[in-house]
Structures are given as structure tokens and as C-alpha cells.
mmCIF file of C-alpha atoms and ligand atoms in Angstrom:
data_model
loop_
_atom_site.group_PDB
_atom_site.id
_atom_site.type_symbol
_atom_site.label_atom_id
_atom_site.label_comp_id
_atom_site.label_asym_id
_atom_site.label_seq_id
_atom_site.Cartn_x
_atom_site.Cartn_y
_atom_site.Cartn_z
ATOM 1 C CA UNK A 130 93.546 85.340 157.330
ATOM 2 C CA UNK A 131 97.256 84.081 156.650
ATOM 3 C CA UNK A 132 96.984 80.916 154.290
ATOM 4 C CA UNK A 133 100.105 78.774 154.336
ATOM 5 C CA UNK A 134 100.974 76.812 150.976
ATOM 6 C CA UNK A 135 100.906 73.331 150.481
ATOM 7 C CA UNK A 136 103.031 71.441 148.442
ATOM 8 C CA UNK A 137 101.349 69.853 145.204
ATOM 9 C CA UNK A 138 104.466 70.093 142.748
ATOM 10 C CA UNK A 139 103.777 66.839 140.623
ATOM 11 C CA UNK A 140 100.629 66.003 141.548
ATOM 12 C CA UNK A 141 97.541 65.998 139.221
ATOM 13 C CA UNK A 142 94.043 66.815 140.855
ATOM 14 C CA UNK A 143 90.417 66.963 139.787
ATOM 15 C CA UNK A 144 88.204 69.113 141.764
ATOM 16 C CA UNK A 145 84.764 69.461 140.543
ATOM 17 C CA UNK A 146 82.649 72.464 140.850
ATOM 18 C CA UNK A 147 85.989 74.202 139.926
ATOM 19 C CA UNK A 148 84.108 77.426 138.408
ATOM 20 C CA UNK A 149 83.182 78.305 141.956
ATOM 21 C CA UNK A 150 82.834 79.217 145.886
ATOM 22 C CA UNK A 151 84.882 76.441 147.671
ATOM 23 C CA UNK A 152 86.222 74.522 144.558
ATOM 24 C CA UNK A 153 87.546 77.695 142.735
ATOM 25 C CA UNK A 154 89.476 78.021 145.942
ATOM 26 C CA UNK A 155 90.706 74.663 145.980
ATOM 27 C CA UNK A 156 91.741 75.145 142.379
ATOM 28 C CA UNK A 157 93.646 78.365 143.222
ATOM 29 C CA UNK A 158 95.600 76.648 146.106
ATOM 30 C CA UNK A 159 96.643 73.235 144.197
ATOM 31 C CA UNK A 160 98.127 75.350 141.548
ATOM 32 C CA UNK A 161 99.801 77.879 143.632
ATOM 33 C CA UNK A 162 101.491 74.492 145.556
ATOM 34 C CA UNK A 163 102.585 73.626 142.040
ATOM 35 C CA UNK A 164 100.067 71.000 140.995
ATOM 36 C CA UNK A 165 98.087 70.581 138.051
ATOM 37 C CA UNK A 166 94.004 70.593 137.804
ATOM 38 C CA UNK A 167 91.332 69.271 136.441
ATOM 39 C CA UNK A 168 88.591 71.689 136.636
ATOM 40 C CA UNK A 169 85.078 70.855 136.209
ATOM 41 C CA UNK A 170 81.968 72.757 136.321
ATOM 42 C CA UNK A 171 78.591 73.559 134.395
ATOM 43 C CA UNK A 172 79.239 77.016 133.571
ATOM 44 C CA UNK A 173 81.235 77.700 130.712
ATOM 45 C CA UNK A 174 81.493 81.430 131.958
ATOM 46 C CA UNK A 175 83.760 80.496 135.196
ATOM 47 C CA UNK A 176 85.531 77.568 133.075
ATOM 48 C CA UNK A 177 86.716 80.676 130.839
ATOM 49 C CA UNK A 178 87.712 82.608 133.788
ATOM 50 C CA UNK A 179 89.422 79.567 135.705
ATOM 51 C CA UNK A 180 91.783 78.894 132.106
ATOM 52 C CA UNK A 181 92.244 82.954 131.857
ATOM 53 C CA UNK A 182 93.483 83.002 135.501
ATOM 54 C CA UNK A 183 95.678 79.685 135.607
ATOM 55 C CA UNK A 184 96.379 79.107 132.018
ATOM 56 C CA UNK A 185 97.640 75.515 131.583
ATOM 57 C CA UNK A 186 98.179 74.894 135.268
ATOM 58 C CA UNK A 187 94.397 74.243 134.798
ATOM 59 C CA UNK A 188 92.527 71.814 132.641
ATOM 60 C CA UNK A 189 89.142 73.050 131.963
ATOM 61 C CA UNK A 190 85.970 71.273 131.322
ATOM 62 C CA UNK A 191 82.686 72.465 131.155
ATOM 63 C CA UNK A 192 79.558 69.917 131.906
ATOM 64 C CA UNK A 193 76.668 68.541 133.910
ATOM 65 C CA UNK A 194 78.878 66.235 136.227
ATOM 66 C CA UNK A 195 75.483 64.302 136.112
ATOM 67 C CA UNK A 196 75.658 63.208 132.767
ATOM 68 C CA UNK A 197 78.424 60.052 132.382
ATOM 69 C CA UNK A 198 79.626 62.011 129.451
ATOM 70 C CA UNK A 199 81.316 64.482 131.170
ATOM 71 C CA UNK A 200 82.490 62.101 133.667
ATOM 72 C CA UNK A 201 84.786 60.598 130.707
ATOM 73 C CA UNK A 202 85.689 64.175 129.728
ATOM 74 C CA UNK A 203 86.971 64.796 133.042
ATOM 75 C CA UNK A 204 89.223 61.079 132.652
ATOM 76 C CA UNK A 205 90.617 62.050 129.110
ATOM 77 C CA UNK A 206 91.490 66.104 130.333
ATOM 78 C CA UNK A 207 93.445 64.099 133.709
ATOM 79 C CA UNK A 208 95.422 61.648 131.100
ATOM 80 C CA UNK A 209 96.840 58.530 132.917
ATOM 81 C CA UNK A 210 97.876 59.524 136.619
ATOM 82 C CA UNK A 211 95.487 61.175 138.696
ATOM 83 C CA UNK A 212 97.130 61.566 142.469
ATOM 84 C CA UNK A 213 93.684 63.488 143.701
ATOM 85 C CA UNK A 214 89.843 64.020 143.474
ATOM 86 C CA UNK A 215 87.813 66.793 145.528
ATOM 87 C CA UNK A 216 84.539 66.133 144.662
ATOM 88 C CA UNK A 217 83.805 69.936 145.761
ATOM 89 C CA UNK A 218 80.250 70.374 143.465
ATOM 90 C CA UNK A 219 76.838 70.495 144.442
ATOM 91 C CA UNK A 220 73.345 72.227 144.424
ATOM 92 C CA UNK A 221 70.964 72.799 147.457
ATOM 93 C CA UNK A 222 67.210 71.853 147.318
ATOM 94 C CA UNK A 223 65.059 74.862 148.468
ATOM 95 C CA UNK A 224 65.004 74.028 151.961
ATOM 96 C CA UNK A 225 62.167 71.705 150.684
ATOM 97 C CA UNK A 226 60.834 69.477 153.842
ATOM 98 C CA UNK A 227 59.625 66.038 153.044
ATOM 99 C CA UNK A 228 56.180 66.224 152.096
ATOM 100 C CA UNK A 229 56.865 69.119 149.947
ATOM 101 C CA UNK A 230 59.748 67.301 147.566
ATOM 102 C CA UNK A 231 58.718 66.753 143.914
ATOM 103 C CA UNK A 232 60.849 63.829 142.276
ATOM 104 C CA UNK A 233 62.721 66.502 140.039
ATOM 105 C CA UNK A 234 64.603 67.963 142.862
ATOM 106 C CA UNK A 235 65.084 64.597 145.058
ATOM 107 C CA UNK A 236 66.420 63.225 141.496
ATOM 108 C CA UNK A 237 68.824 66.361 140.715
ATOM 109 C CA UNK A 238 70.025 67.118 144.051
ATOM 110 C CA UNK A 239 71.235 63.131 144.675
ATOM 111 C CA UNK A 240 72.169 62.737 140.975
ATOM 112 C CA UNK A 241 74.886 66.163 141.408
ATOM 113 C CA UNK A 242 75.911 65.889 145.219
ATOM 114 C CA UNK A 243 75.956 61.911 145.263
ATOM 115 C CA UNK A 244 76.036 59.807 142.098
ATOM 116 C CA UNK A 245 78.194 61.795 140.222
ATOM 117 C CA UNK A 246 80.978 61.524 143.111
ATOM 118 C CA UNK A 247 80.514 58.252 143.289
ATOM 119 C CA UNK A 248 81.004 57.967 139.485
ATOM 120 C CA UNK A 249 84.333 59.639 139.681
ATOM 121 C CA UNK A 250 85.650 57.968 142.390
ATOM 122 C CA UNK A 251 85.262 54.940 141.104
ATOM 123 C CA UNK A 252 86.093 56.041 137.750
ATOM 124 C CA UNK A 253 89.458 57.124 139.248
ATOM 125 C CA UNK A 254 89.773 54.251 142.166
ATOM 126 C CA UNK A 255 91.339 51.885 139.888
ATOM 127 C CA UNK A 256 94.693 54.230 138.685
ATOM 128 C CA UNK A 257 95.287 55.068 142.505
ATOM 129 C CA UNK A 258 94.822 51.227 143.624
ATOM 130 C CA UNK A 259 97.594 50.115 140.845
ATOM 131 C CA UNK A 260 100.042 52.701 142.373
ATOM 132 C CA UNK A 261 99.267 52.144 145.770
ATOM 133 C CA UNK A 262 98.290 55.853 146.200
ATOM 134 C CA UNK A 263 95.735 58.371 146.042
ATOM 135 C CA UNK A 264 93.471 61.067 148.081
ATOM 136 C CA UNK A 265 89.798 61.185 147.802
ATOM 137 C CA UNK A 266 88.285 64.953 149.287
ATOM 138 C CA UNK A 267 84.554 65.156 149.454
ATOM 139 C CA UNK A 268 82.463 67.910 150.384
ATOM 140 C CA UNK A 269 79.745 67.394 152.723
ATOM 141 C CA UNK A 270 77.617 69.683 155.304
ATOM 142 C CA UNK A 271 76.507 70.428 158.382
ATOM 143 C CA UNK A 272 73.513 68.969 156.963
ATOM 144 C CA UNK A 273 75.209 65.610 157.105
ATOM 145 C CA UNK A 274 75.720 65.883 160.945
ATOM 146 C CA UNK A 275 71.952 66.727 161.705
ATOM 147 C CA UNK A 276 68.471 67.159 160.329
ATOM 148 C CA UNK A 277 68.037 71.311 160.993
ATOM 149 C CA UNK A 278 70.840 72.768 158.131
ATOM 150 C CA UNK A 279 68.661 72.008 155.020
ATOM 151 C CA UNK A 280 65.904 70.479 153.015
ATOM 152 C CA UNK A 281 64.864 66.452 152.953
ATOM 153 C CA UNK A 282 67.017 65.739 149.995
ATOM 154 C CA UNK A 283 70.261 68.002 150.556
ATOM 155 C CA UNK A 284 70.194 66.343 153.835
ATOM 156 C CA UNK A 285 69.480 62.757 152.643
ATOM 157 C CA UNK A 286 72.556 63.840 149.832
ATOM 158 C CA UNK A 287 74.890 64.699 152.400
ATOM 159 C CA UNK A 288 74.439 61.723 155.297
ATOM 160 C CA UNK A 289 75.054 59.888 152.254
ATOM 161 C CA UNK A 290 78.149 61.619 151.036
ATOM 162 C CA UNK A 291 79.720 60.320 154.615
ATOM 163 C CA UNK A 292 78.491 56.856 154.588
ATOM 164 C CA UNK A 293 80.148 57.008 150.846
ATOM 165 C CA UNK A 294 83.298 58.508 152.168
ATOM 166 C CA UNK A 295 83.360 56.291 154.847
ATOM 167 C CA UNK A 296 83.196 52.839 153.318
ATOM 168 C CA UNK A 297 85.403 54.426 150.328
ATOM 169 C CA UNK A 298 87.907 54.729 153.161
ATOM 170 C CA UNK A 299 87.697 51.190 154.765
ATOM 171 C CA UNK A 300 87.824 49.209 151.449
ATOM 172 C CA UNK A 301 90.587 50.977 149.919
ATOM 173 C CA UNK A 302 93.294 52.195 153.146
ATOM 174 C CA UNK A 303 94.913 48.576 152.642
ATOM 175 C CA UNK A 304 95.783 49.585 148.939
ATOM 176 C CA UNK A 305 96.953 52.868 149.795
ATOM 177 C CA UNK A 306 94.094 55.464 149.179
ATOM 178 C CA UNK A 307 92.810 57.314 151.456
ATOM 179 C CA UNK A 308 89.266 58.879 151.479
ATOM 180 C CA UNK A 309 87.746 61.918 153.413
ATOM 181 C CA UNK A 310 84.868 64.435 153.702
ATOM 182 C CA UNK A 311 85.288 68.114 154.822
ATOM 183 C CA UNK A 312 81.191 69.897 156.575
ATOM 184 C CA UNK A 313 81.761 73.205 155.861
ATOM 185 C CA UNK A 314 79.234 75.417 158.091
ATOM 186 C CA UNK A 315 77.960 78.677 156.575
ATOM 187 C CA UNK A 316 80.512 79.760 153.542
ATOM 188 C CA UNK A 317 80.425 82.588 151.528
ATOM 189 C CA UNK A 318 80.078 81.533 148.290
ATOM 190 C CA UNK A 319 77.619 81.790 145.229
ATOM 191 C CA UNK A 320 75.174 78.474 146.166
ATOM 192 C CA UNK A 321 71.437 79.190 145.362
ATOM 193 C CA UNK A 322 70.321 78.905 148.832
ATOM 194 C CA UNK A 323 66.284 80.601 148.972
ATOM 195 C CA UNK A 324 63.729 78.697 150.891
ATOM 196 C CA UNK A 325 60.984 77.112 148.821
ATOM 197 C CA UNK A 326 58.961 76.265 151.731
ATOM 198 C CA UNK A 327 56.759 78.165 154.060
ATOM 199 C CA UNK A 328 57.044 75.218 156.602
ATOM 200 C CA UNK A 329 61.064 75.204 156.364
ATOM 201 C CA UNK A 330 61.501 78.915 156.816
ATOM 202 C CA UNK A 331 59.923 78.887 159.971
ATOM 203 C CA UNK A 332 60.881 75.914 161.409
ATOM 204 C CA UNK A 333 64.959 76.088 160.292
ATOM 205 C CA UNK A 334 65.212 80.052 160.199
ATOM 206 C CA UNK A 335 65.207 80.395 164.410
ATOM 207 C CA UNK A 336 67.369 77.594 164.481
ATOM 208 C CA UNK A 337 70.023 78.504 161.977
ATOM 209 C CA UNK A 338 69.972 82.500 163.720
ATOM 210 C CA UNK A 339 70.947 80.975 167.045
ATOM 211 C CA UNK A 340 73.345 78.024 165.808
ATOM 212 C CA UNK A 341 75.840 79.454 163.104
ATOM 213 C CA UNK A 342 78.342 80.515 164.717
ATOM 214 C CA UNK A 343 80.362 82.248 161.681
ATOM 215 C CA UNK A 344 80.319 82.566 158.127
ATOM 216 C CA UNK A 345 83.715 81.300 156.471
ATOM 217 C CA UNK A 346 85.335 82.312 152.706
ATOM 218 C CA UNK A 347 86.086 79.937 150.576
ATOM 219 C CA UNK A 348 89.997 79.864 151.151
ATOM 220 C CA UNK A 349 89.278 78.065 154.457
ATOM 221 C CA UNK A 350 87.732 75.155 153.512
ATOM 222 C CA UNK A 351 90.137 75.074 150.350
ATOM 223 C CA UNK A 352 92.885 74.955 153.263
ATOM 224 C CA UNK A 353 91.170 71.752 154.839
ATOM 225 C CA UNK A 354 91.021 70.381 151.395
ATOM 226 C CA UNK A 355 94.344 70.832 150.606
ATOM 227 C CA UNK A 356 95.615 69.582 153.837
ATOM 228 C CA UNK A 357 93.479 66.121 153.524
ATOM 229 C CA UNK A 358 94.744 65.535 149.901
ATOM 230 C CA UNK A 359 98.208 66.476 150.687
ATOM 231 C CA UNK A 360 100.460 63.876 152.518
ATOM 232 C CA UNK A 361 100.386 65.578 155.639
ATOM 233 C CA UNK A 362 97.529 63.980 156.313
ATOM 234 C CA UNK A 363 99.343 60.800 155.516
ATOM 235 C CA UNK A 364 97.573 59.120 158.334
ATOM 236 C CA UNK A 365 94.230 60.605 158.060
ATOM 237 C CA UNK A 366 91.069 58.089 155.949
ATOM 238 C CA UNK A 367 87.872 57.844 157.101
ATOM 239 C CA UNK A 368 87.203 61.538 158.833
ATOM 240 C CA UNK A 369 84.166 63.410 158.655
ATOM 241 C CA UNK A 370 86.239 66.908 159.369
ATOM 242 C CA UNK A 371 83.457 69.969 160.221
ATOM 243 C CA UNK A 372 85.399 72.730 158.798
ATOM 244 C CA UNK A 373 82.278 74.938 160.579
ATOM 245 C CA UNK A 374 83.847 77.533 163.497
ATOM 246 C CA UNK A 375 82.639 75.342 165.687
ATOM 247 C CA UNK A 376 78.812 74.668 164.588
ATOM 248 C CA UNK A 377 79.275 70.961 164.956
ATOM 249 C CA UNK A 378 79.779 71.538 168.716
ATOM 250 C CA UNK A 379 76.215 72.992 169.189
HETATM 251 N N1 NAD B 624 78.308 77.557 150.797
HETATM 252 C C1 NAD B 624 77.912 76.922 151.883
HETATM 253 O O1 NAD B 624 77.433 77.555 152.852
HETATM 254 C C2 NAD B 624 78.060 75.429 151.993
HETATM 255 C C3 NAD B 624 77.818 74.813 153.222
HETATM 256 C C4 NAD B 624 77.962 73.448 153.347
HETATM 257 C C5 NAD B 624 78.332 72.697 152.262
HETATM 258 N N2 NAD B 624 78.555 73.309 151.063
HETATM 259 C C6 NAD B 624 78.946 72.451 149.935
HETATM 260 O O2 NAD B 624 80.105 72.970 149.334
HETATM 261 C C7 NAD B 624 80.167 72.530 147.982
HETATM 262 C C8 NAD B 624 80.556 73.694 147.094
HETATM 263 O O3 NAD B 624 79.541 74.658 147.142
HETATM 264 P P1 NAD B 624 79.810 76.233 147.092
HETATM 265 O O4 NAD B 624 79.170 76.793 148.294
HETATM 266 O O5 NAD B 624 81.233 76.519 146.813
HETATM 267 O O6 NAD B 624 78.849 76.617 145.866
HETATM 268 P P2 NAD B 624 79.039 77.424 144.514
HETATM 269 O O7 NAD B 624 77.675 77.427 143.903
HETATM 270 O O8 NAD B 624 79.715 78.731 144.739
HETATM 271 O O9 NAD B 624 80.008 76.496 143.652
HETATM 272 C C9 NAD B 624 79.601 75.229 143.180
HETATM 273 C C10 NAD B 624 79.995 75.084 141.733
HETATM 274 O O10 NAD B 624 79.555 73.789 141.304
HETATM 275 C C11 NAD B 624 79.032 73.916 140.011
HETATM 276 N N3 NAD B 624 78.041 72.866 139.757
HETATM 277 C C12 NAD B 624 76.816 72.753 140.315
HETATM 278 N N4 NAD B 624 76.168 71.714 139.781
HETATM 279 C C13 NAD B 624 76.988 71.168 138.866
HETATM 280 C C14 NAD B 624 76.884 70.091 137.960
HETATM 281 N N5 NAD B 624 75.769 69.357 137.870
HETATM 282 N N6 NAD B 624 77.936 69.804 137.146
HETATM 283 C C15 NAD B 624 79.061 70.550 137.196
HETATM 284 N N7 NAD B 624 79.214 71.592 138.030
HETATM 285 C C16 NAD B 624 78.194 71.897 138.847
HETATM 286 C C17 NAD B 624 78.391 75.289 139.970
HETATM 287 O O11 NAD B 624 78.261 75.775 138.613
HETATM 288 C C18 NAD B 624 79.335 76.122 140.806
HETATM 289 O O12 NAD B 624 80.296 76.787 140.007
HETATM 290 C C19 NAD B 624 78.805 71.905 147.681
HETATM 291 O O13 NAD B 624 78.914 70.502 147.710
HETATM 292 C C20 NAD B 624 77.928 72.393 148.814
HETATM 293 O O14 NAD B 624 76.876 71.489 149.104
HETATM 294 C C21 NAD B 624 78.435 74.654 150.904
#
């Protein structure tokens, strides 16, 4: 796989989940297109290796992006201009169906894929509106396209991330920033993905044998990231992009 660079020189981006799988690649391409990032992620362990790999081209903090706290860390380690966000992070929920979900992982699962993007879009919203520009990346799924890729609440999480992404996008195109979501398929990352229920394995493991069509690295979603932050995308806000090899068209 050739990967073509994009050009960041200037820009400052957060990408959250930086330690990791799809936002570790995201880091790596914003700095080799000359940008700066904020990196943010729960384990101090790939925070260490991000800073040893990028040095000050990357601004590491470590934290639970669902505690406000290291929402404002994230703020003071950007500083004053923040050009992008990929709100890249997030945790899967067992496969748990419905009547199996305990309130601890419905809490967790929307409090790290949904409320803590919302948090830091808003957080960030404001800096972007007063210069009339800004890109907003978030990650959704498969699972936000259809009820047969995951568990009640990663599902629930991820319809949600695109109703988020798109009313992000209609209330703030006229001032200039621009909001999308990338559904990455299968992708080979390190996401804790074992089935918790008896009931889901059976009734999603047929399914997902006969529908994914390919599993994808990292670098390839990190290339539809980059492309929807960048400005070649100028005219792009408000797209739900499946970055799947093809599973959306099942
Ligand atoms: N891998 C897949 O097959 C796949 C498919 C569809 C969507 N996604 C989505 O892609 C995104 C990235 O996942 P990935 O596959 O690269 O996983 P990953 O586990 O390799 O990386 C995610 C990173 O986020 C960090 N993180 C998790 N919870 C956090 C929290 N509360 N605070 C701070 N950091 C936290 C983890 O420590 C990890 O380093 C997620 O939103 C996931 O739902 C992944």
C-alpha cells in the first residue's frame, strides 16, 4: 500500500486515542505532513512511545478522555489555535445484546465513544468559529450503519456519533467548520473485541463471516482522516464516509 502525504505544515491537531490502532496512525501522518499534535490516550505506556517516536512534533497527554479533567489538559497542551480534532478513541462493549447490558458498560462505552467527543468539540468549536475555520474527524463504525457489527451500546454509541457529526456539520458550515465521520469496517488494530454473550456470538458470528469483506491497517483509515481534515476536502461537511472495502455495500 503506497500512502501519499498530505500537507499539515502549520496546522495544530488533536487526535484522541493517539497511543493506538487508527489514531497512532493518524498521529504518524499529521506529523510527517508537517503538523503538530495533540495526542491523547489512557495509557501512559504508548504516550511514552508516541513522544519517543515524534519528539516535540507531538504533544502528549495521558488520561481518561471521560473525565473533564483531561479534557482541559488536552486545551492547555493545544495552546490558543487548534486548526483540527479527530476524535479517533473508543472502547467496544462485549458484543453485549440488549437484555444482557449492565449500566457499567452502557455508561462507559457512551461516556468514551460519545460524551467525551462531544466535550471536545465543543470545547474546541468556539477557537475555529472566531477564525472562520476548522475540521472536525470522528470515528464511527459499521455499527453506525446497521444493527449486526456489535453490541446494544457500541451500536447505540456509534448511530449517535453520526447524528452528532451530522448536526455538528449543519450548525457550524456557515461559520466555516466543517464536521465529518469516517466507519471503518474490520481494522487491524489492538481494540478489545471478545464476545461476552452466548446470544451475540451466535447470532453476529455467521453474519460477520459472510459480510466483511477485508480487514484494513490502520494507515488507511489514517489516510481518510487526513484527507477530511485537510483542505482538500474543502467542500466536504456532513459525510458519513465507510472507509470499509466495501462492507457498507452489503
Ligand atoms: N478496529 C476496528 O475494527 C474498528 C472498527 C470500527 C470502528 N473502530 C473505531 O476506531 C476507533 C479507534 O479504535 P482502534 O481500533 O484504533 O483501537 P485501539 O484500541 O487500537 O486504539 C484506541 C486507543 O484509544 C485509547 N482509549 C480508549 N479509551 C480511552 C479513554 N477513555 N481515554 C483516552 N484514551 C482511550 C486506547 O488506550 C487506545 O490506545 C474507535 O472509535 C473504534 O470504535 C475500530
Amino acid at each position: 500500500m503506497s500512502v501519499t502525504p498530505t500537507n499539515f505544515s502549520g496546522r495544530t491537531v488533536i487526535v484522541t486515542g493517539g497511543g493506538s490502532g487508527i489514531g497512532r496512525a493518524t498521529v504518524s501522518r499529521i506529523v510527517d505532513g508537517g503538523g503538530i499534535v495533540v495526542a491523547v490516550d489512557l495509557s501512559q505506556e504508548r504516550m511514552d512511545a508516541v513522544r519517543a517516536e515524534f519528539g516535540d512534533r507531538a504533544r502528549c497527554v495521558t488520561g481518561d478522555l471521560a473525565a473533564a479533567a483531561t479534557i482541559d489538559a488536552v486545551l492547555a497542551a493545544a495552546g490558543d489555535r487548534v486548526d483540527g480534532l479527530a476524535n479517533v478513541a473508543g472502547i467496544m462493549d462485549g458484543f453485549l445484546p440488549t437484555a444482557e447490558l449492565t449500566d457499567e458498560v452502557w455508561d462507559r462505552v457512551l461516556a468514551v465513544n460519545l460524551t467525551a467527543m462531544m466535550r471536545l468539540t465543543r470545547a474546541v468549536l468556539p477557537g475555529m468559529i472566531a477564525r472562520g475555520t476548522g475540521s472536525i474527524v470522528n470515528v464511527s463504525s459499521e455499527a453506525g450503519q446497521r444493527g449486526s457489527a456489535a453490541g446494544t451500546a457500541y451500536t447505540t454509541s456509534k448511530h449517535a456519533v453520526n447524528g452528532f457529526t451530522l448536526s455538528t456539520a449543519f450548525f457550524y458550515g456557515p461559520k466555516g467548520v466543517r464536521c465529518n465521520a469516517v466507519a471503518p469496517g474490520a481494522v487491524a488494530t489492538n481494540i478489545e473485541a471478545p464476545f461476552h454473550s452466548e446470544w451475540a456470538q451466535q447470532r453476529l458470528g455467521p453474519i460477520m463471516q459472510t459480510t466483511i469483506p477485508s480487514v484494513a491497517q490502520p494507515a488507511q483509515l489514517a489516510a481518510a482522516i487526513a484527507w477530511l481534515l485537510s483542505d482538500d476536502a474543502s467542500n466536504v461537511s456532513g459525510a458519513i464516509m465507510p472507509v470499509d472495502g466495501g462492507w457498507a455495500a452489503v
